[in-house]
Each structure stands twice: as C-alpha cells, then as structure tokens.
CSV table of C-alpha atoms in Angstrom, one decimal:
chain,number,residue,atom,x,y,z
E,243,ALA,CA,72.7,103.1,80.6
E,244,GLN,CA,76.4,103.0,81.4
E,245,THR,CA,78.7,100.2,80.5
E,246,VAL,CA,82.0,99.1,81.9
E,247,THR,CA,84.5,97.1,79.9
E,248,GLN,CA,87.6,95.3,81.2
E,249,SER,CA,89.4,93.8,78.2
E,250,GLN,CA,91.9,91.7,80.1
E,251,PRO,CA,90.3,88.6,81.6
E,252,GLU,CA,93.6,87.4,83.1
E,253,MET,CA,97.0,88.9,83.9
E,254,SER,CA,100.1,87.9,85.7
E,255,VAL,CA,103.0,89.8,87.2
E,256,GLN,CA,106.2,88.9,89.0
E,257,GLU,CA,106.4,89.8,92.7
E,258,ALA,CA,107.8,93.3,93.2
E,259,GLU,CA,107.0,94.3,89.6
E,260,THR,CA,104.4,96.8,88.4
E,261,VAL,CA,101.2,95.9,86.6
E,262,THR,CA,98.4,98.0,85.0
E,263,LEU,CA,94.8,96.8,84.7
E,264,SER,CA,92.6,98.5,82.0
E,265,CYS,CA,89.1,99.7,82.3
E,266,THR,CA,87.0,101.7,79.9
E,267,TYR,CA,83.4,102.9,80.4
E,268,ASP,CA,80.6,104.5,78.4
E,269,THR,CA,78.3,107.1,79.9
E,270,SER,CA,76.5,110.3,79.1
E,271,GLU,CA,76.9,111.5,82.7
E,272,ASN,CA,79.3,114.3,83.6
E,273,ASN,CA,79.5,113.7,87.4
E,274,TYR,CA,80.2,110.2,88.6
E,275,TYR,CA,82.4,108.0,90.6
E,276,LEU,CA,84.7,105.3,89.4
E,277,PHE,CA,86.0,102.4,91.6
E,278,TRP,CA,88.3,99.5,91.6
E,279,TYR,CA,87.3,96.6,93.9
E,280,LYS,CA,89.4,93.6,94.8
E,281,GLN,CA,87.9,90.2,95.3
E,282,PRO,CA,90.4,87.7,96.9
E,283,PRO,CA,89.6,83.9,97.1
E,284,SER,CA,87.7,84.7,100.3
E,285,ARG,CA,85.0,86.2,98.0
E,286,GLN,CA,84.9,89.4,100.0
E,287,MET,CA,84.6,92.6,98.0
E,288,ILE,CA,87.2,95.2,99.1
E,289,LEU,CA,87.4,98.8,97.8
E,290,VAL,CA,90.9,99.5,96.4
E,291,ILE,CA,90.6,103.0,95.2
E,292,ARG,CA,88.0,105.6,94.3
E,293,GLN,CA,88.0,108.5,91.8
E,294,GLU,CA,85.5,111.3,91.5
E,295,ALA,CA,85.1,112.5,87.9
E,296,TYR,CA,85.2,116.2,88.7
E,297,LYS,CA,88.7,115.8,90.2
E,298,GLN,CA,91.4,116.2,87.7
E,299,GLN,CA,94.1,114.7,90.0
E,300,ASN,CA,94.5,111.0,89.8
E,301,ALA,CA,93.7,109.1,93.0
E,302,THR,CA,96.4,107.2,94.8
E,303,GLU,CA,96.3,104.8,97.8
E,304,ASN,CA,99.8,103.6,98.8
E,305,ARG,CA,100.9,101.1,96.1
E,306,PHE,CA,97.7,101.6,94.0
E,307,SER,CA,97.1,104.5,91.7
E,308,VAL,CA,94.9,105.3,88.7
E,309,ASN,CA,95.2,106.9,85.4
E,310,PHE,CA,91.9,108.7,84.9
E,311,GLN,CA,91.3,110.0,81.4
E,312,LYS,CA,87.8,111.5,81.4
E,313,ALA,CA,87.7,112.5,77.7
E,314,ALA,CA,88.8,109.0,76.7
E,315,LYS,CA,86.6,107.4,79.3
E,316,SER,CA,89.4,105.4,80.6
E,317,PHE,CA,90.3,104.4,84.2
E,318,SER,CA,93.3,102.1,84.6
E,319,LEU,CA,94.7,100.8,87.8
E,320,LYS,CA,98.4,100.6,88.4
E,321,ILE,CA,99.8,98.3,91.2
E,322,SER,CA,103.4,99.0,92.1
E,323,ASP,CA,105.7,96.6,94.0
E,324,SER,CA,103.2,93.7,93.5
E,325,GLN,CA,102.8,91.4,96.5
E,326,LEU,CA,101.5,87.9,96.7
E,327,GLY,CA,98.4,89.2,98.6
E,328,ASP,CA,97.5,91.2,95.5
E,329,THR,CA,96.4,88.0,93.8
E,330,ALA,CA,92.7,88.4,93.3
E,331,MET,CA,89.9,89.4,90.9
E,332,TYR,CA,89.8,93.1,90.2
E,333,PHE,CA,86.6,94.8,89.2
E,334,CYS,CA,86.1,98.3,87.8
E,335,ALA,CA,82.8,100.0,88.6
E,336,PHE,CA,80.8,103.1,87.8
E,337,MET,CA,78.2,105.0,89.7
E,338,LYS,CA,76.7,108.4,88.8
E,339,ARG,CA,76.7,111.2,91.4
E,340,ARG,CA,73.4,112.3,92.9
E,341,TYR,CA,71.4,114.9,91.2
E,342,SER,CA,73.5,114.5,88.1
E,343,GLY,CA,71.4,114.0,85.0
E,344,ALA,CA,68.4,111.8,84.6
E,345,GLY,CA,70.1,108.5,84.4
E,346,SER,CA,69.7,105.7,86.9
E,347,TYR,CA,71.7,105.2,90.1
E,348,GLN,CA,72.9,101.7,89.1
E,349,LEU,CA,76.3,100.7,90.4
E,350,THR,CA,77.7,99.0,87.3
E,351,PHE,CA,80.6,96.5,87.2
E,352,GLY,CA,82.9,95.2,84.5
E,353,LYS,CA,83.5,91.5,84.1
E,354,GLY,CA,86.8,91.6,86.0
E,355,THR,CA,90.5,90.9,85.6
E,356,LYS,CA,92.0,87.9,87.4
E,357,LEU,CA,95.4,88.9,88.6
E,358,SER,CA,98.0,86.4,89.6
E,359,VAL,CA,101.2,87.5,91.4
E,360,ILE,CA,104.0,85.0,90.8
E,361,PRO,CA,106.7,84.6,93.4
W,94,ASN,CA,79.2,97.3,113.7
W,95,ALA,CA,78.1,94.4,111.5
W,96,GLY,CA,78.0,96.3,108.1
W,97,VAL,CA,76.1,94.3,105.5
W,98,THR,CA,74.9,90.9,106.5
W,99,GLN,CA,73.4,88.3,104.1
W,100,THR,CA,71.3,85.4,105.2
W,101,PRO,CA,71.8,82.5,104.4
W,102,LYS,CA,75.4,81.9,103.4
W,103,PHE,CA,74.7,78.7,101.5
W,104,ARG,CA,71.5,77.1,100.2
W,105,VAL,CA,70.6,74.2,98.0
W,106,LEU,CA,67.2,74.3,96.3
W,107,LYS,CA,65.2,71.9,94.2
W,108,THR,CA,63.9,73.2,90.9
W,109,GLY,CA,60.6,74.9,91.4
W,110,GLN,CA,61.1,75.7,95.1
W,111,SER,CA,61.0,79.3,96.4
W,112,MET,CA,63.2,81.1,98.8
W,113,THR,CA,64.1,84.6,100.1
W,114,LEU,CA,67.5,86.0,100.6
W,115,LEU,CA,67.8,88.6,103.3
W,116,CYS,CA,70.2,91.6,103.2
W,117,ALA,CA,70.5,93.7,106.3
W,118,GLN,CA,72.7,96.8,106.8
W,119,ASP,CA,73.2,98.8,109.9
W,120,MET,CA,74.9,101.9,108.3
W,121,ASN,CA,71.7,103.9,107.5
W,122,HIS,CA,72.4,103.6,103.8
W,123,GLU,CA,69.8,104.8,101.4
W,124,TYR,CA,70.8,102.6,98.4
W,125,MET,CA,70.9,98.9,98.3
W,126,TYR,CA,71.7,96.4,95.5
W,127,TRP,CA,71.4,92.7,94.6
W,128,TYR,CA,73.9,91.2,92.3
W,129,ARG,CA,74.7,87.7,91.0
W,130,GLN,CA,78.2,86.6,90.2
W,131,ASP,CA,78.9,83.9,87.6
W,132,PRO,CA,82.3,82.8,86.2
W,133,GLY,CA,83.4,85.2,83.5
W,134,MET,CA,80.4,87.4,83.8
W,135,GLY,CA,81.4,89.8,86.7
W,136,LEU,CA,78.7,91.1,88.9
W,137,ARG,CA,75.4,91.6,87.2
W,138,LEU,CA,72.8,93.8,88.8
W,139,ILE,CA,69.5,92.1,89.5
W,140,HIS,CA,67.4,94.8,91.3
W,141,TYR,CA,68.3,97.8,93.3
W,142,SER,CA,66.6,100.3,95.6
W,143,VAL,CA,67.3,104.0,96.2
W,144,GLY,CA,65.1,104.3,99.3
W,145,GLU,CA,62.6,102.6,101.6
W,146,GLY,CA,59.6,101.5,99.6
W,147,THR,CA,61.3,101.9,96.2
W,148,THR,CA,62.8,99.3,93.9
W,149,ALA,CA,64.0,99.2,90.3
W,150,LYS,CA,65.1,96.6,87.8
W,151,GLY,CA,68.7,96.0,86.9
W,152,GLU,CA,70.3,94.1,84.1
W,153,VAL,CA,69.0,90.6,84.9
W,154,PRO,CA,65.7,90.9,86.8
W,155,ASP,CA,63.8,88.0,85.3
W,156,GLY,CA,62.9,85.3,87.8
W,157,TYR,CA,63.5,87.5,90.9
W,158,ASN,CA,61.5,89.9,93.0
W,159,VAL,CA,62.5,92.3,95.7
W,160,SER,CA,61.1,94.3,98.5
W,161,ARG,CA,62.4,97.2,100.7
W,162,LEU,CA,59.8,97.6,103.4
W,163,LYS,CA,62.4,98.8,105.9
W,164,LYS,CA,65.4,101.0,105.1
W,165,GLN,CA,67.8,98.6,106.6
W,166,ASN,CA,66.5,95.4,104.8
W,167,PHE,CA,66.5,94.4,101.2
W,168,LEU,CA,64.9,91.1,100.3
W,169,LEU,CA,65.5,89.1,97.2
W,170,GLY,CA,62.9,86.4,96.3
W,171,LEU,CA,63.0,83.5,93.9
W,172,GLU,CA,59.4,82.3,93.3
W,173,SER,CA,60.2,79.2,91.3
W,174,ALA,CA,63.9,78.4,91.3
W,175,ALA,CA,65.6,77.2,88.1
W,176,PRO,CA,69.1,75.7,87.6
W,177,SER,CA,70.1,78.8,85.7
W,178,GLN,CA,69.8,80.7,89.0
W,179,THR,CA,72.6,78.7,90.5
W,180,SER,CA,75.1,81.5,91.4
W,181,VAL,CA,76.7,83.5,94.1
W,182,TYR,CA,74.5,86.4,95.2
W,183,PHE,CA,75.9,89.6,96.7
W,184,CYS,CA,74.1,92.4,98.4
W,185,ALA,CA,75.6,95.9,98.6
W,186,SER,CA,74.7,99.2,100.1
W,187,THR,CA,75.8,102.8,99.8
W,188,PHE,CA,74.9,106.3,101.0
W,189,THR,CA,73.3,108.5,98.4
W,190,PRO,CA,76.3,109.0,96.1
W,191,GLY,CA,77.5,112.5,96.7
W,192,ARG,CA,79.9,112.2,99.6
W,193,PRO,CA,83.7,112.2,99.1
W,194,ASP,CA,83.9,108.8,100.8
W,195,THR,CA,81.2,107.2,98.7
W,196,GLU,CA,81.7,103.5,98.4
W,197,ALA,CA,79.6,100.3,98.2
W,198,PHE,CA,79.8,97.9,101.2
W,199,PHE,CA,79.2,94.3,100.4
W,200,GLY,CA,77.9,91.3,102.2
W,201,GLN,CA,79.8,88.1,102.3
W,202,GLY,CA,77.8,86.5,99.5
W,203,THR,CA,75.3,83.6,99.3
W,204,ARG,CA,76.1,80.5,97.3
W,205,LEU,CA,72.9,79.1,95.9
W,206,THR,CA,72.7,75.9,94.1
W,207,VAL,CA,69.5,74.8,92.3
W,208,VAL,CA,69.3,71.1,91.4
C-alpha cells in the first residue's frame, strides 16, 4: 500500500512571500497521480494542483507550482505571492492510475500542513 | 449540478445507537470513498468502492459498514456508535483514474458527535 508523508504540521509565511510545502510518498506503482488539496476553515476540500507521474514537466496553476521528483518520490508545493486567502490546511494525496499494476485504487492522503499567511 | 452531497450535515448520537450517512453524486463517477478527519490525523480512508455493487476496506474500517447498491450512492453505516467515532466524515468520488482531469470531488462533510 502507498503512504504519503507531510513532515511539516504547521508553517507560516508573510503576505506576498513564497512558501514551499513538502510531501514525500512511497509506492511501487509506476503510473499514478499526485494532488495537493486545500481545506480552508469552511472545511470544503478544493483541488489546488494535479501531477501525472508520467509527465516530466512540473505542473503549474497560477501562483501554485510543484517540484515533482519521481525518483526521490517527492512532491513539494510552492506558493508564490502568498495571499491571506491561502490560509488553510494543505493535503498531499496519491492515487494510482487505472490498469497500472495490481495495487488498490485507494486515494491516500497525508496528515496535512496548516499554513498561516501573516499580514 | 449538485456534485457530491452528504446527508446529514450534523448529527449527535448516543453510544450504541446506529445511523447511516448517505453520499450521493450526480457526476456518473465510478469510484467513491468515505474518509474520517480527526485533528492531526489528516483524512483516513474507511471504505471505498470502484463500482456499483463493489466495496473494499480502507485504513480504518472497523466499526463501519458500507453499501453501493446504486452507482450514484454510497452509504456508510455505524451499527453501534462509540465515542471514538466522533469525527468529521467526508465522502468523495472520482472517475476511473485515467483521464488527464482526474480529481476527487468532495462532499461538504458530516460532523458526527457520539456521546
């Protein structure tokens, strides 16, 4: 079974600065997806960014980008120009791609990083 | 388009009572999941389903049962509630993971308190 580890329980960043959240994972699969989800105080889970493992290019979505290191099984999230609305819990998640190996199709989450953006 | 809807949003149970949480999705997703979220523990998978009539255990299945009789619905049951089951429960759904736009859509959560 795959595991996802987020080693930073809490982080803070000054408004307009850049912050990087770390995520490592362990899997024997070769084809899979990695996600970052945001959970603001409203409790709603919101997709921030997605990476497909077969793509070498790192995904970007406006101020959000990832550093995907497949060999190292590392998937960090960089938030540029941090805004007050970025204050939230951030979860890293893993899901294997269909027809890829014999493992289960669980969608596995890390324990989360609580990010606070300071004015 | 409602997306993923969980019923109820809040519930207080007494120890030993039973209840069923309903998750309904209108996106024709094959995969559905039930998670519980506790402080400092992230989202832990209880049970999941990869299609109508199929279910599988996740990381923390004890004390819970599930059913997927219809593709759009995934039910989570607590037969005899315990205080340790006090948590926020989330349902999620996805298409079979193979599309470029694969992502999990979540319900709004159910806050369950067992006293």
